[in-house]
């Protein structure tokens, strides 16, 4: 029952990763918090096709909402809505009250529950992985906790059960902590994205990270002998770029605003959709004109035709903080210290956590052989109040103070403070 949906989702994953472009040192040891923990019996596969369709609709709707909320400048850009959706879905397991409701609305899932999304994600992730010389698609998840921060076991269990998340406790104060997290990112994306974290603020207690990697050969590859420079009309003017050329039979899609082609990969369920908006219409304007229903209608117009194709080789990287976009989509409460409710992340049920950052990075390369693409989404969770500390120390009784020459160890001034109020 679930296989047709998996097929659609596999194709959707590839399309979302790719077509959006159109609009060790010595790391500190990380403790595996799920070592020896078996998956829960409740983490079974989805068997409700109607519910699966509802979640697939949620993912499609979220895709277009997120793309429309992206910056409308004329730069290269690429998002992976699937990566963002999964990272937020993991975070959703720790949300409660109005924060949970706002996140579900943002994910176009107001009629669904976190449990619905968990079950669907668990089934999807079990079926989606593929790895061969000609085709690879992998999705990995991880949760990184500040050493000493007590996370709710049920919250961690759900993300391990349904998202296959590796859960690690790490000394965030160590200078090598950033390297440890970024090392996981690099490995999960086959070194196409080398980092997602620049530095760790003392208030940060958790990272929830999703990584997607895709690599596939074209079903019919281009010949390097037929690649040569031709003009490409950029918004800033004409530039010479390398174009690949080939005569081939492809499915052509068309509506009143655009024409496009589906270029299949060796896995017949996968294809790159490339769309040319009508003359005078920018890719950004085309995206604004679309939604999930219109997009599906466009795909339904496919007609097989013989095409003399000229397609540019390209490689691009994109990075964006998604806080503005997600706030625009209704998730603002999750980013507000003192108002966000992520109480299900802690056994104490304290409401002292909020999302402090959502970072997103993507990479894509298209050449004669095929396409390689990757995406990483990191949800950073911080404490509203004071950051995690090893110990509290109050100088609330008489003490000694020293003004010290640290080069020589010589005290320049030394005193005793018995009464700070005395002059």
Tab-separated table of C-alpha atoms in Angstrom:
chain	number	residue	atom	x	y	z
A	1	UNK	CA	0.000	0.000	0.000
A	2	UNK	CA	2.825	2.335	0.851
A	3	UNK	CA	5.066	1.650	-2.159
A	4	UNK	CA	3.253	4.025	-4.574
A	5	UNK	CA	3.670	6.825	-2.071
A	6	UNK	CA	7.324	6.003	-1.568
A	7	UNK	CA	7.797	6.201	-5.331
A	8	UNK	CA	6.169	9.630	-5.389
A	9	UNK	CA	8.216	10.796	-2.437
A	10	UNK	CA	11.451	9.560	-3.966
A	11	UNK	CA	10.722	11.581	-7.073
A	12	UNK	CA	9.593	14.533	-4.973
A	13	UNK	CA	12.808	14.442	-2.969
A	14	UNK	CA	14.929	14.628	-6.104
A	15	UNK	CA	12.803	17.356	-7.631
A	16	UNK	CA	12.800	19.461	-4.485
A	17	UNK	CA	16.534	19.142	-4.104
A	18	UNK	CA	17.164	20.177	-7.696
A	19	UNK	CA	14.379	22.226	-9.268
A	20	UNK	CA	14.335	24.800	-6.485
A	21	UNK	CA	17.416	26.236	-8.172
A	22	UNK	CA	15.121	27.544	-10.785
A	23	UNK	CA	13.397	30.108	-8.749
A	24	UNK	CA	39.828	15.636	11.726
A	25	UNK	CA	41.763	17.307	14.034
A	26	UNK	CA	41.037	15.725	17.382
A	27	UNK	CA	37.367	16.140	18.228
A	28	UNK	CA	36.110	15.683	21.792
A	29	UNK	CA	34.444	12.363	22.569
A	30	UNK	CA	30.680	12.386	22.065
A	31	UNK	CA	28.594	10.123	24.256
A	32	UNK	CA	26.039	8.005	22.383
A	33	UNK	CA	22.879	8.469	24.438
A	34	UNK	CA	20.973	5.790	22.504
A	35	UNK	CA	23.589	3.056	22.822
A	36	UNK	CA	21.842	-0.182	23.643
A	37	UNK	CA	18.363	1.339	23.345
A	38	UNK	CA	16.075	-0.748	21.132
A	39	UNK	CA	13.405	0.825	18.896
A	40	UNK	CA	10.015	1.111	20.529
A	41	UNK	CA	7.295	-1.316	19.533
A	42	UNK	CA	5.180	1.689	18.569
A	43	UNK	CA	7.629	2.684	15.850
A	44	UNK	CA	5.925	0.546	13.233
A	45	UNK	CA	5.371	1.302	9.568
A	46	UNK	CA	2.484	3.384	8.298
A	47	UNK	CA	-0.446	1.370	6.952
A	48	UNK	CA	-2.973	4.193	6.578
A	49	UNK	CA	-2.853	5.283	2.938
A	50	UNK	CA	-5.341	8.117	3.474
A	51	UNK	CA	-3.189	9.530	6.265
A	52	UNK	CA	-0.053	9.112	4.149
A	53	UNK	CA	-1.699	11.115	1.369
A	54	UNK	CA	-2.579	13.847	3.873
A	55	UNK	CA	1.027	14.108	5.033
A	56	UNK	CA	2.296	14.060	1.447
A	57	UNK	CA	-0.069	16.988	0.748
A	58	UNK	CA	1.314	18.711	3.849
A	59	UNK	CA	4.865	18.314	2.514
A	60	UNK	CA	3.906	19.568	-0.960
A	61	UNK	CA	2.070	22.601	0.433
A	62	UNK	CA	4.958	23.426	2.786
A	63	UNK	CA	7.357	23.224	-0.164
A	64	UNK	CA	5.660	26.007	-2.063
A	65	UNK	CA	5.056	28.132	1.013
A	66	UNK	CA	8.747	27.978	1.869
A	67	UNK	CA	9.884	28.686	-1.687
A	68	UNK	CA	7.579	31.705	-1.903
A	69	UNK	CA	8.923	33.034	1.404
A	70	UNK	CA	12.555	32.807	0.204
A	71	UNK	CA	14.391	36.032	-0.705
A	72	UNK	CA	13.121	37.448	-3.989
A	73	UNK	CA	16.485	38.709	-5.243
A	74	UNK	CA	17.974	37.497	-8.507
A	75	UNK	CA	20.707	35.335	-7.025
A	76	UNK	CA	21.105	31.591	-7.443
A	77	UNK	CA	19.198	29.847	-4.695
A	78	UNK	CA	18.254	26.305	-3.804
A	79	UNK	CA	16.294	24.992	-0.851
A	80	UNK	CA	15.491	21.456	0.220
A	81	UNK	CA	12.013	21.695	1.739
A	82	UNK	CA	12.190	17.974	2.571
A	83	UNK	CA	15.275	18.591	4.721
A	84	UNK	CA	13.672	21.558	6.476
A	85	UNK	CA	10.424	19.633	7.014
A	86	UNK	CA	12.210	16.678	8.613
A	87	UNK	CA	14.398	18.853	10.859
A	88	UNK	CA	11.332	20.755	12.078
A	89	UNK	CA	9.403	17.494	12.502
A	90	UNK	CA	12.102	16.227	14.862
A	91	UNK	CA	11.927	19.495	16.800
A	92	UNK	CA	8.128	19.227	16.879
A	93	UNK	CA	8.448	16.204	19.158
A	94	UNK	CA	9.582	18.561	21.907
A	95	UNK	CA	6.954	21.258	21.329
A	96	UNK	CA	3.701	21.702	23.233
A	97	UNK	CA	0.730	24.049	23.401
A	98	UNK	CA	0.587	27.047	21.079
A	99	UNK	CA	4.155	26.464	19.902
A	100	UNK	CA	3.252	22.964	18.685
A	101	UNK	CA	0.116	24.305	16.962
A	102	UNK	CA	2.116	27.085	15.247
A	103	UNK	CA	4.701	24.611	13.987
A	104	UNK	CA	2.012	22.279	12.640
A	105	UNK	CA	0.393	25.218	10.846
A	106	UNK	CA	3.738	26.207	9.344
A	107	UNK	CA	4.212	22.637	8.115
A	108	UNK	CA	0.719	22.775	6.542
A	109	UNK	CA	-0.214	20.007	8.969
A	110	UNK	CA	-2.808	21.611	11.258
A	111	UNK	CA	-5.104	18.595	10.831
A	112	UNK	CA	-2.309	16.175	11.704
A	113	UNK	CA	-0.514	15.263	14.908
A	114	UNK	CA	3.219	14.917	15.590
A	115	UNK	CA	2.578	11.189	15.948
A	116	UNK	CA	1.094	11.080	12.425
A	117	UNK	CA	4.178	12.760	11.002
A	118	UNK	CA	6.502	10.539	13.033
A	119	UNK	CA	4.946	7.330	11.718
A	120	UNK	CA	5.017	8.524	8.128
A	121	UNK	CA	8.617	9.767	8.412
A	122	UNK	CA	9.721	6.486	9.944
A	123	UNK	CA	8.249	4.492	7.082
A	124	UNK	CA	9.605	6.845	4.437
A	125	UNK	CA	13.140	6.851	5.816
A	126	UNK	CA	13.223	3.051	6.005
A	127	UNK	CA	12.406	2.779	2.291
A	128	UNK	CA	14.149	5.775	0.764
A	129	UNK	CA	17.833	4.872	1.036
A	130	UNK	CA	19.655	3.618	-2.055
A	131	UNK	CA	23.370	3.392	-2.717
A	132	UNK	CA	25.139	2.261	-5.874
A	133	UNK	CA	27.735	3.552	-8.297
A	134	UNK	CA	25.063	5.136	-10.498
A	135	UNK	CA	22.493	6.224	-7.906
A	136	UNK	CA	22.633	7.291	-4.261
A	137	UNK	CA	19.972	8.861	-2.073
A	138	UNK	CA	20.474	9.031	1.673
A	139	UNK	CA	18.859	10.976	4.503
A	140	UNK	CA	20.514	11.172	7.926
A	141	UNK	CA	19.432	12.830	11.171
A	142	UNK	CA	21.251	13.641	14.378
A	143	UNK	CA	20.630	15.330	17.730
A	144	UNK	CA	23.516	16.958	19.589
A	145	UNK	CA	23.118	17.852	23.269
A	146	UNK	CA	25.262	20.034	25.491
A	147	UNK	CA	27.000	17.843	28.056
A	148	UNK	CA	25.058	18.149	31.314
A	149	UNK	CA	21.759	19.125	29.681
A	150	UNK	CA	19.069	16.626	30.659
A	151	UNK	CA	16.829	15.876	27.700
A	152	UNK	CA	13.527	14.062	28.078
A	153	UNK	CA	14.054	10.354	27.266
A	154	UNK	CA	10.753	10.083	25.369
A	155	UNK	CA	11.715	13.050	23.169
A	156	UNK	CA	15.030	11.407	22.313
A	157	UNK	CA	13.401	8.004	21.839
A	158	UNK	CA	10.905	9.322	19.283
A	159	UNK	CA	13.620	10.977	17.213
A	160	UNK	CA	15.721	7.815	17.337
A	161	UNK	CA	12.778	5.515	16.543
A	162	UNK	CA	11.131	7.400	13.703
A	163	UNK	CA	13.949	9.549	12.278
A	164	UNK	CA	16.861	7.208	12.898
A	165	UNK	CA	18.555	10.106	14.665
A	166	UNK	CA	21.938	9.550	16.234
A	167	UNK	CA	21.817	11.234	19.655
A	168	UNK	CA	25.124	12.499	21.030
A	169	UNK	CA	26.097	14.369	24.187
A	170	UNK	CA	29.059	16.673	23.623
A	171	UNK	CA	31.061	19.237	25.577
A	172	UNK	CA	29.951	22.380	23.743
A	173	UNK	CA	32.610	24.379	25.615
A	174	UNK	CA	35.368	22.435	23.899
A	175	UNK	CA	36.985	24.271	20.992
A	176	UNK	CA	36.632	21.040	18.987
A	177	UNK	CA	32.864	20.673	19.515
A	178	UNK	CA	32.092	22.588	16.318
A	179	UNK	CA	34.470	20.302	14.439
A	180	UNK	CA	32.711	17.203	15.779
A	181	UNK	CA	29.280	18.358	14.605
A	182	UNK	CA	30.578	19.571	11.248
A	183	UNK	CA	32.446	16.299	10.789
A	184	UNK	CA	29.120	14.469	10.936
A	185	UNK	CA	27.662	16.913	8.390
A	186	UNK	CA	30.578	16.428	6.025
A	187	UNK	CA	30.337	12.648	6.235
A	188	UNK	CA	26.550	12.634	5.756
A	189	UNK	CA	26.843	14.798	2.618
A	190	UNK	CA	29.877	12.984	1.154
A	191	UNK	CA	32.004	16.099	1.815
A	192	UNK	CA	29.884	18.336	-0.421
A	193	UNK	CA	28.869	20.484	2.586
A	194	UNK	CA	31.657	20.784	5.125
A	195	UNK	CA	29.963	22.650	7.959
A	196	UNK	CA	26.684	23.988	9.353
A	197	UNK	CA	27.865	25.371	12.713
A	198	UNK	CA	30.330	28.265	12.936
A	199	UNK	CA	30.468	28.689	16.716
A	200	UNK	CA	28.407	27.602	19.705
A	201	UNK	CA	26.848	30.260	21.898
A	202	UNK	CA	26.933	29.501	25.645
A	203	UNK	CA	23.106	29.472	25.707
A	204	UNK	CA	22.808	26.747	23.053
A	205	UNK	CA	21.863	23.349	24.491
A	206	UNK	CA	20.824	21.367	21.403
A	207	UNK	CA	21.155	20.980	17.636
A	208	UNK	CA	18.719	18.914	15.574
A	209	UNK	CA	20.263	18.318	12.145
A	210	UNK	CA	19.003	16.752	8.918
A	211	UNK	CA	21.269	15.954	5.969
A	212	UNK	CA	20.234	14.781	2.499
A	213	UNK	CA	22.627	13.543	-0.170
A	214	UNK	CA	21.667	12.759	-3.764
A	215	UNK	CA	23.844	11.575	-6.651
A	216	UNK	CA	22.588	10.057	-9.877
A	217	UNK	CA	23.743	9.487	-13.430
A	218	UNK	CA	21.534	10.647	-16.264
A	219	UNK	CA	19.648	7.847	-17.996
A	220	UNK	CA	21.178	9.188	-21.201
A	221	UNK	CA	24.454	10.953	-20.548
A	222	UNK	CA	25.847	13.900	-22.463
A	223	UNK	CA	29.137	13.721	-24.344
A	224	UNK	CA	31.885	16.092	-23.253
A	225	UNK	CA	32.737	16.513	-26.960
A	226	UNK	CA	29.408	18.306	-27.395
A	227	UNK	CA	29.977	20.730	-24.533
A	228	UNK	CA	31.083	24.206	-25.538
A	229	UNK	CA	30.619	27.829	-24.414
A	230	UNK	CA	27.581	29.819	-25.456
A	231	UNK	CA	25.947	32.996	-24.120
A	232	UNK	CA	23.626	32.816	-21.111
A	233	UNK	CA	21.483	35.887	-20.407
A	234	UNK	CA	21.903	36.621	-16.711
A	235	UNK	CA	19.997	39.452	-14.985
A	236	UNK	CA	23.248	41.438	-15.164
A	237	UNK	CA	23.860	40.738	-18.836
A	238	UNK	CA	25.128	38.064	-21.198
A	239	UNK	CA	27.868	35.672	-20.053
A	240	UNK	CA	29.644	32.776	-21.751
A	241	UNK	CA	29.004	29.450	-20.005
A	242	UNK	CA	29.514	25.802	-20.957
A	243	UNK	CA	26.435	24.225	-22.511
A	244	UNK	CA	25.859	20.481	-22.927
A	245	UNK	CA	24.130	19.443	-26.177
A	246	UNK	CA	22.240	16.323	-27.185
A	247	UNK	CA	19.372	15.119	-29.339
A	248	UNK	CA	17.044	13.055	-27.143
A	249	UNK	CA	13.432	12.117	-26.512
A	250	UNK	CA	12.088	13.749	-23.366
A	251	UNK	CA	8.773	14.469	-21.687
A	252	UNK	CA	7.835	18.106	-22.228
A	253	UNK	CA	5.483	19.882	-19.816
A	254	UNK	CA	3.771	23.166	-20.588
A	255	UNK	CA	1.143	25.576	-19.332
A	256	UNK	CA	0.316	29.203	-20.004
A	257	UNK	CA	3.270	30.474	-17.982
A	258	UNK	CA	6.095	28.044	-18.701
A	259	UNK	CA	7.580	25.156	-20.633
A	260	UNK	CA	9.860	22.501	-19.189
A	261	UNK	CA	11.456	19.107	-19.632
A	262	UNK	CA	11.893	16.048	-17.445
A	263	UNK	CA	15.402	14.593	-17.742
A	264	UNK	CA	15.380	11.084	-16.231
A	265	UNK	CA	18.131	9.532	-14.147
A	266	UNK	CA	19.161	5.873	-14.179
A	267	UNK	CA	16.585	5.292	-11.458
A	268	UNK	CA	13.414	5.670	-13.552
A	269	UNK	CA	11.517	7.217	-10.634
A	270	UNK	CA	13.929	10.145	-10.592
A	271	UNK	CA	14.159	13.057	-12.975
A	272	UNK	CA	15.321	16.635	-13.092
A	273	UNK	CA	12.565	19.037	-14.054
A	274	UNK	CA	13.887	22.177	-15.735
A	275	UNK	CA	11.362	24.950	-16.348
A	276	UNK	CA	11.637	28.059	-18.526
A	277	UNK	CA	9.104	30.726	-17.519
A	278	UNK	CA	7.503	32.638	-20.361
A	279	UNK	CA	9.520	35.523	-21.818
A	280	UNK	CA	9.564	38.492	-19.470
A	281	UNK	CA	8.703	36.419	-16.392
A	282	UNK	CA	11.404	35.822	-13.781
A	283	UNK	CA	11.862	32.446	-12.058
A	284	UNK	CA	10.930	34.159	-8.782
A	285	UNK	CA	7.648	35.386	-10.267
A	286	UNK	CA	6.945	31.906	-11.637
A	287	UNK	CA	7.409	30.383	-8.186
A	288	UNK	CA	5.045	32.970	-6.705
A	289	UNK	CA	2.432	31.964	-9.284
A	290	UNK	CA	2.602	28.267	-8.369
A	291	UNK	CA	1.227	26.032	-5.642
A	292	UNK	CA	1.122	22.273	-5.127
A	293	UNK	CA	-2.066	21.836	-7.158
A	294	UNK	CA	-0.811	23.897	-10.104
A	295	UNK	CA	2.527	22.112	-10.010
A	296	UNK	CA	0.881	18.693	-10.157
A	297	UNK	CA	-1.266	19.931	-13.046
A	298	UNK	CA	1.867	21.043	-14.897
A	299	UNK	CA	3.477	17.631	-14.414
A	300	UNK	CA	0.319	16.062	-15.800
A	301	UNK	CA	0.818	17.771	-19.175
A	302	UNK	CA	3.873	15.683	-20.046
A	303	UNK	CA	4.173	14.751	-23.721
A	304	UNK	CA	7.058	12.790	-25.222
A	305	UNK	CA	8.941	14.789	-27.875
A	306	UNK	CA	12.262	14.693	-29.740
A	307	UNK	CA	14.335	17.573	-28.334
A	308	UNK	CA	17.519	19.257	-29.500
A	309	UNK	CA	18.655	20.139	-25.995
A	310	UNK	CA	21.197	22.727	-24.881
A	311	UNK	CA	21.568	22.696	-21.105
A	312	UNK	CA	24.204	24.563	-19.069
A	313	UNK	CA	26.670	22.832	-16.801
A	314	UNK	CA	26.566	24.413	-13.382
A	315	UNK	CA	27.663	24.156	-9.787
A	316	UNK	CA	26.156	26.238	-7.020
A	317	UNK	CA	26.088	26.605	-3.259
A	318	UNK	CA	23.446	28.356	-1.202
A	319	UNK	CA	23.152	29.259	2.466
A	320	UNK	CA	20.347	30.972	4.338
A	321	UNK	CA	18.980	31.488	7.806
A	322	UNK	CA	15.342	30.433	7.609
A	323	UNK	CA	14.148	32.285	10.719
A	324	UNK	CA	12.563	35.132	8.729
A	325	UNK	CA	10.867	32.738	6.328
A	326	UNK	CA	9.500	30.513	9.104
A	327	UNK	CA	8.300	33.504	11.105
A	328	UNK	CA	6.525	34.695	7.967
A	329	UNK	CA	4.849	31.286	7.720
A	330	UNK	CA	3.467	31.526	11.259
A	331	UNK	CA	6.112	29.898	13.448
A	332	UNK	CA	7.176	33.086	15.221
A	333	UNK	CA	6.277	31.883	18.709
A	334	UNK	CA	8.909	29.138	18.490
A	335	UNK	CA	11.625	31.806	18.201
A	336	UNK	CA	10.444	33.959	21.130
A	337	UNK	CA	12.293	33.520	24.453
A	338	UNK	CA	9.801	33.284	27.266
A	339	UNK	CA	6.902	32.412	24.965
A	340	UNK	CA	8.130	29.322	23.113
A	341	UNK	CA	7.001	26.051	24.649
A	342	UNK	CA	9.458	23.208	24.127
A	343	UNK	CA	8.728	21.732	27.521
A	344	UNK	CA	8.543	18.186	26.114
A	345	UNK	CA	12.296	18.305	25.516
A	346	UNK	CA	13.036	18.186	29.268
A	347	UNK	CA	11.838	15.926	32.106
A	348	UNK	CA	11.266	19.036	34.234
A	349	UNK	CA	8.772	20.354	31.627
A	350	UNK	CA	10.342	23.792	32.018
A	351	UNK	CA	9.412	26.324	29.333
A	352	UNK	CA	12.880	27.840	29.136
A	353	UNK	CA	13.887	26.728	25.620
A	354	UNK	CA	13.390	28.400	22.231
A	355	UNK	CA	14.654	27.991	18.668
A	356	UNK	CA	17.533	30.431	18.306
A	357	UNK	CA	18.495	29.613	14.703
A	358	UNK	CA	17.526	27.521	11.676
A	359	UNK	CA	20.441	27.267	9.261
A	360	UNK	CA	20.100	25.769	5.789
A	361	UNK	CA	22.819	24.934	3.273
A	362	UNK	CA	22.590	23.325	-0.161
A	363	UNK	CA	24.944	22.235	-2.929
A	364	UNK	CA	24.323	21.122	-6.521
A	365	UNK	CA	26.443	20.133	-9.495
A	366	UNK	CA	25.060	19.160	-12.912
A	367	UNK	CA	27.421	17.923	-15.625
A	368	UNK	CA	27.604	15.473	-18.521
A	369	UNK	CA	27.418	12.404	-16.277
A	370	UNK	CA	24.591	13.399	-13.947
A	371	UNK	CA	23.727	15.405	-10.857
A	372	UNK	CA	25.062	15.609	-7.317
A	373	UNK	CA	23.154	17.545	-4.669
A	374	UNK	CA	23.095	17.849	-0.898
A	375	UNK	CA	21.284	19.783	1.800
A	376	UNK	CA	21.684	20.284	5.534
A	377	UNK	CA	19.235	21.882	7.953
A	378	UNK	CA	20.189	22.665	11.547
A	379	UNK	CA	17.679	23.675	14.226
A	380	UNK	CA	19.485	25.339	17.125
A	381	UNK	CA	17.772	25.279	20.518
A	382	UNK	CA	18.862	27.626	23.332
A	383	UNK	CA	18.026	28.363	26.929
A	384	UNK	CA	15.878	31.423	27.584
A	385	UNK	CA	17.529	32.085	30.928
A	386	UNK	CA	21.156	31.723	31.908
A	387	UNK	CA	23.285	29.360	29.808
A	388	UNK	CA	24.361	25.961	31.047
A	389	UNK	CA	27.141	26.304	33.622
A	390	UNK	CA	29.244	23.816	35.517
A	391	UNK	CA	28.642	25.507	38.846
A	392	UNK	CA	27.141	28.623	40.426
A	393	UNK	CA	29.450	30.789	42.537
A	394	UNK	CA	28.191	33.804	44.528
A	395	UNK	CA	30.568	36.225	46.213
A	396	UNK	CA	28.021	37.068	48.866
A	397	UNK	CA	30.399	36.982	51.861
A	398	UNK	CA	33.831	38.466	52.589
A	399	UNK	CA	36.422	37.693	49.948
A	400	UNK	CA	39.952	38.482	48.804
A	401	UNK	CA	40.661	40.255	45.557
A	402	UNK	CA	43.903	40.587	43.639
A	403	UNK	CA	44.912	42.699	40.651
A	404	UNK	CA	47.537	40.494	39.100
A	405	UNK	CA	50.366	40.790	36.607
A	406	UNK	CA	49.682	37.456	34.918
A	407	UNK	CA	53.003	37.428	33.039
A	408	UNK	CA	54.975	37.332	36.269
A	409	UNK	CA	52.367	36.178	38.758
A	410	UNK	CA	52.987	39.353	40.742
A	411	UNK	CA	50.027	40.931	42.585
A	412	UNK	CA	49.821	44.632	41.801
A	413	UNK	CA	46.977	45.126	44.224
A	414	UNK	CA	45.527	42.801	46.845
A	415	UNK	CA	42.680	43.382	49.223
A	416	UNK	CA	39.915	41.987	51.370
A	417	UNK	CA	36.305	42.938	50.818
A	418	UNK	CA	34.231	42.569	53.949
A	419	UNK	CA	31.549	45.174	53.235
A	420	UNK	CA	30.885	46.309	49.672
A	421	UNK	CA	28.479	48.975	50.999
A	422	UNK	CA	31.120	50.741	53.102
A	423	UNK	CA	32.997	53.628	51.486
